[in-house]
Amino acid sequence: MGEVRSPVTAHGEGEAGILRCFGQQLRLLRTSRGLTRAELGAKLSYGEDMVTSVELGRRIPKPEFIERADAVLEAGGLLAVMKEEVARARYPSFFRDAAQLEAEAVELHVYANQAVPGLLQTEAYARAVFDARRPLLDERVISERVEARIARQEIFDRQPLPTISFVIEEALLRRPIGGWGVWRGQLEEISLRGRSRNVEIQVMPTAVSEHAALAGPFTLLETARGQRIAYVEVQKESRLLLERSSVREHEEQYGILRAQALTPRESLQLFEMLLGER
């Protein structure tokens, strides 16, 4: 198979099934132990409302909630084994497969021309991005998506360190999403990440006359098994490209794009200049 296309489904349809299943398991275990929701919440150091929301599939429990519940209810791993699937529910359905591959990648290369890449976003910038979505997202969904986006950034500190690079359009660095305070914090975060040993960030100047990736943003990944994959996404529709010829096309584009962009050192100097303007 050369391509995996993620289906476009109703918002939350996929995650709802996973969360309902987990919630039902939690409720069955709780009632079998003769505990009320309030009593279980007290044992887990959470409120009754939280337990209720999780049992009804309305909230995505954090890993620590699942681990505590498994231990308190003596579930023998029945709840803990669902931790990974529940965590995947934090992401929109079209991104879940890519999120799993990203978390395990030994190499990751990102070209961005719409917004600062999620892996580089601050919490404030991410929230501003989700706040701007239309149709409007529910506040609970925004909070969960922001939390999930920040959690993805654990890849920067994973051992052994993966090789990560970004090519970002200059226009994105001049668009103050969330306001100037959020924008400044975001620019400082990018500059800081760009100084990490395993991360290289390059800016594609707006003024350049040649551009190898006018077709849009994409991500290149390499797994620990040596498989090379390209991921493309637009308007809630995504594709994982597995066929070597398709992946090679994106690799060629990215290689030329890096040659056309500012060097990592020049890019850091641009960040400093932009920060000095405000």
Coordinates of N, CA and C in Angstrom, one line a residue, residues 151-244:
A151 N 2.1 18.1 24.9 CA 2.6 16.8 25.3 C 3.5 16.2 24.1
R152 N 3.2 16.6 22.9 CA 4.0 16.1 21.8 C 5.4 16.5 21.8
Q153 N 5.6 17.6 22.5 CA 7.0 18.2 22.6 C 8.0 17.4 23.4
E154 N 7.5 16.4 24.0 CA 8.4 15.5 24.8 C 9.4 14.9 23.8
I155 N 9.1 14.8 22.5 CA 10.0 14.2 21.6 C 11.4 14.9 21.6
F156 N 11.5 16.2 22.0 CA 12.7 16.9 22.0 C 13.7 16.4 23.0
D157 N 13.2 15.8 24.0 CA 14.1 15.3 25.1 C 14.1 13.8 25.2
R158 N 13.5 13.1 24.2 CA 13.5 11.7 24.2 C 14.9 11.1 24.0
Q159 N 15.3 10.0 24.6 CA 16.6 9.4 24.4 C 16.5 8.1 23.7
P160 N 17.4 7.8 22.7 CA 18.4 8.8 22.2 C 17.7 9.9 21.5
L161 N 18.4 11.0 21.4 CA 17.8 12.2 20.8 C 17.5 12.0 19.3
P162 N 16.3 12.3 18.9 CA 16.0 12.2 17.5 C 16.6 13.5 16.7
T163 N 16.8 13.3 15.4 CA 17.2 14.5 14.6 C 16.0 15.2 14.1
I164 N 15.9 16.5 14.4 CA 14.7 17.3 14.0 C 15.1 18.5 13.3
S165 N 14.3 18.9 12.3 CA 14.6 20.1 11.6 C 13.3 20.7 11.1
F166 N 13.3 22.1 10.9 CA 12.1 22.8 10.5 C 12.5 23.8 9.4
V167 N 11.7 24.0 8.5 CA 11.8 25.1 7.5 C 10.5 25.9 7.7
I168 N 10.5 27.1 8.1 CA 9.3 27.9 8.4 C 9.3 29.2 7.5
E169 N 8.2 29.4 7.0 CA 8.0 30.6 6.1 C 8.2 31.9 7.0
E170 N 8.9 32.9 6.5 CA 9.1 34.1 7.2 C 7.8 34.8 7.6
A171 N 6.8 34.7 6.7 CA 5.6 35.4 7.0 C 4.9 35.0 8.3
L172 N 5.1 33.7 8.6 CA 4.5 33.2 9.9 C 5.1 33.8 11.1
L173 N 6.4 34.2 11.0 CA 7.1 34.9 12.1 C 6.7 36.3 12.3
R174 N 6.0 36.8 11.3 CA 5.5 38.2 11.4 C 4.0 38.4 11.7
R175 N 3.3 37.3 11.8 CA 1.9 37.3 12.0 C 1.6 37.1 13.5
P176 N 1.2 38.1 14.2 CA 1.1 38.1 15.7 C -0.2 37.4 16.2
I177 N -0.3 36.1 15.9 CA -1.5 35.4 16.3 C -1.6 35.4 17.8
G178 N -2.7 35.8 18.4 CA -2.9 35.9 19.8 C -2.5 37.2 20.4
G179 N -1.9 38.1 19.6 CA -1.5 39.4 20.1 C 0.0 39.5 20.2
W180 N 0.6 40.7 20.4 CA 2.0 40.9 20.4 C 2.7 40.2 21.6
G181 N 2.0 40.1 22.7 CA 2.7 39.4 23.8 C 2.8 37.9 23.6
V182 N 1.8 37.3 23.0 CA 1.8 35.9 22.7 C 2.9 35.7 21.6
W183 N 2.9 36.6 20.6 CA 3.8 36.5 19.5 C 5.3 36.5 20.0
R184 N 5.5 37.4 20.9 CA 6.9 37.5 21.4 C 7.3 36.3 22.1
G185 N 6.5 35.8 22.9 CA 6.8 34.5 23.7 C 7.0 33.4 22.7
Q186 N 6.2 33.3 21.6 CA 6.4 32.3 20.6 C 7.7 32.4 19.9
L187 N 8.1 33.6 19.6 CA 9.3 33.8 18.9 C 10.5 33.4 19.8
E188 N 10.4 33.7 21.0 CA 11.5 33.4 22.0 C 11.6 31.9 22.1
E189 N 10.5 31.2 22.1 CA 10.4 29.7 22.2 C 11.1 29.1 20.9
I190 N 10.8 29.6 19.8 CA 11.4 29.1 18.5 C 13.0 29.3 18.6
S191 N 13.4 30.5 19.0 CA 14.8 30.8 19.1 C 15.5 29.9 20.1
L192 N 14.8 29.6 21.2 CA 15.4 28.7 22.2 C 15.5 27.2 21.7
R193 N 14.5 26.8 21.0 CA 14.5 25.4 20.4 C 15.6 25.3 19.4
G194 N 15.8 26.4 18.6 CA 16.8 26.3 17.6 C 18.2 26.2 18.1
R195 N 18.4 26.4 19.4 CA 19.8 26.3 20.0 C 20.0 24.9 20.5
S196 N 19.1 24.0 20.4 CA 19.2 22.6 20.9 C 20.2 21.9 20.0
R197 N 20.9 20.9 20.5 CA 21.9 20.2 19.7 C 21.2 19.4 18.6
N198 N 20.0 18.9 18.8 CA 19.4 18.0 17.9 C 18.3 18.6 17.0
V199 N 18.3 20.0 17.1 CA 17.2 20.7 16.4 C 17.9 21.8 15.5
E200 N 17.4 21.9 14.2 CA 17.8 22.9 13.3 C 16.6 23.6 12.8
I201 N 16.6 24.9 12.9 CA 15.4 25.7 12.4 C 15.9 26.7 11.3
Q202 N 15.2 26.7 10.2 CA 15.6 27.6 9.1 C 14.4 28.4 8.7
V203 N 14.6 29.6 8.3 CA 13.5 30.5 7.8 C 13.6 30.6 6.3
M204 N 12.5 30.4 5.6 CA 12.4 30.6 4.2 C 12.0 32.1 4.0
P205 N 12.9 32.9 3.5 CA 12.6 34.4 3.3 C 11.5 34.6 2.3
T206 N 10.6 35.6 2.6 CA 9.5 35.9 1.7 C 10.1 36.5 0.4
A207 N 11.2 37.1 0.4 CA 11.8 37.8 -0.7 C 12.4 36.9 -1.8
V208 N 12.6 35.6 -1.5 CA 13.3 34.7 -2.4 C 12.5 34.5 -3.7
S209 N 13.1 34.4 -4.8 CA 12.4 34.2 -6.1 C 12.2 32.8 -6.5
E210 N 12.9 31.8 -5.8 CA 12.7 30.4 -6.1 C 12.3 29.7 -4.9
H211 N 11.3 28.7 -5.1 CA 10.7 28.0 -3.9 C 10.4 26.6 -4.4
A212 N 10.9 25.6 -3.7 CA 10.7 24.2 -4.1 C 9.5 23.6 -3.6
A213 N 8.7 24.2 -2.7 CA 7.6 23.6 -2.1 C 6.3 24.4 -2.1
L214 N 6.0 24.9 -3.2 CA 4.8 25.8 -3.4 C 3.5 25.0 -3.2
A215 N 3.6 23.7 -3.3 CA 2.4 22.9 -3.2 C 1.8 22.8 -1.8
G216 N 2.6 23.2 -0.8 CA 2.1 23.2 0.6 C 2.9 22.5 1.6
P217 N 2.5 22.5 2.9 CA 3.3 22.0 4.0 C 3.3 20.5 4.0
F218 N 4.4 19.9 4.6 CA 4.5 18.5 4.7 C 5.5 18.1 5.8
T219 N 5.4 16.9 6.3 CA 6.4 16.4 7.3 C 7.0 15.1 6.8
L220 N 8.3 14.9 7.0 CA 9.0 13.7 6.7 C 9.4 13.0 8.0
L221 N 9.2 11.7 8.0 CA 9.6 10.9 9.2 C 10.4 9.7 8.8
E222 N 11.2 9.3 9.7 CA 11.9 8.0 9.6 C 11.7 7.3 10.9
T223 N 11.3 6.0 10.8 CA 11.0 5.2 12.0 C 12.3 4.5 12.4
A224 N 12.3 3.9 13.6 CA 13.5 3.1 14.1 C 13.8 1.9 13.2
R225 N 12.8 1.5 12.4 CA 13.0 0.4 11.5 C 13.5 0.8 10.1
G226 N 13.8 2.1 10.0 CA 14.3 2.6 8.7 C 13.3 3.0 7.7
Q227 N 12.0 2.9 8.0 CA 10.9 3.2 7.1 C 10.8 4.8 7.0
R228 N 10.8 5.2 5.7 CA 10.6 6.7 5.5 C 9.2 7.0 5.1
I229 N 8.6 8.0 5.7 CA 7.2 8.3 5.5 C 7.0 9.8 5.3
A230 N 6.1 10.2 4.4 CA 5.7 11.6 4.3 C 4.3 11.8 4.8
Y231 N 4.0 12.9 5.4 CA 2.7 13.2 5.9 C 2.3 14.5 5.4
V232 N 1.1 14.6 4.8 CA 0.5 15.9 4.3 C -0.9 16.0 4.8
E233 N -1.2 17.3 5.1 CA -2.5 17.6 5.7 C -3.1 18.9 5.2
V234 N -4.4 19.0 5.0 CA -5.0 20.2 4.6 C -6.5 20.1 4.9
Q235 N -7.1 21.1 5.6 CA -8.5 21.2 5.8 C -9.1 19.9 6.4
K236 N -8.5 19.3 7.5 CA -8.9 18.2 8.2 C -8.8 16.9 7.4
E237 N -8.2 16.9 6.3 CA -7.9 15.7 5.5 C -6.4 15.4 5.4
S238 N -6.0 14.2 5.7 CA -4.6 14.0 5.8 C -4.2 12.7 5.0
R239 N -3.0 12.5 4.7 CA -2.5 11.3 4.0 C -1.1 11.0 4.6
L240 N -0.9 9.7 4.8 CA 0.4 9.2 5.1 C 0.9 8.5 3.8
L241 N 2.0 9.0 3.3 CA 2.5 8.5 2.0 C 3.6 7.5 2.3
L242 N 3.5 6.3 1.9 CA 4.4 5.2 2.2 C 5.2 4.7 1.0
E243 N 4.6 4.9 -0.2 CA 5.3 4.5 -1.4 C 6.6 5.3 -1.6
R244 N 7.7 4.6 -1.9 CA 9.0 5.2 -1.9 C 9.1 6.4 -2.9

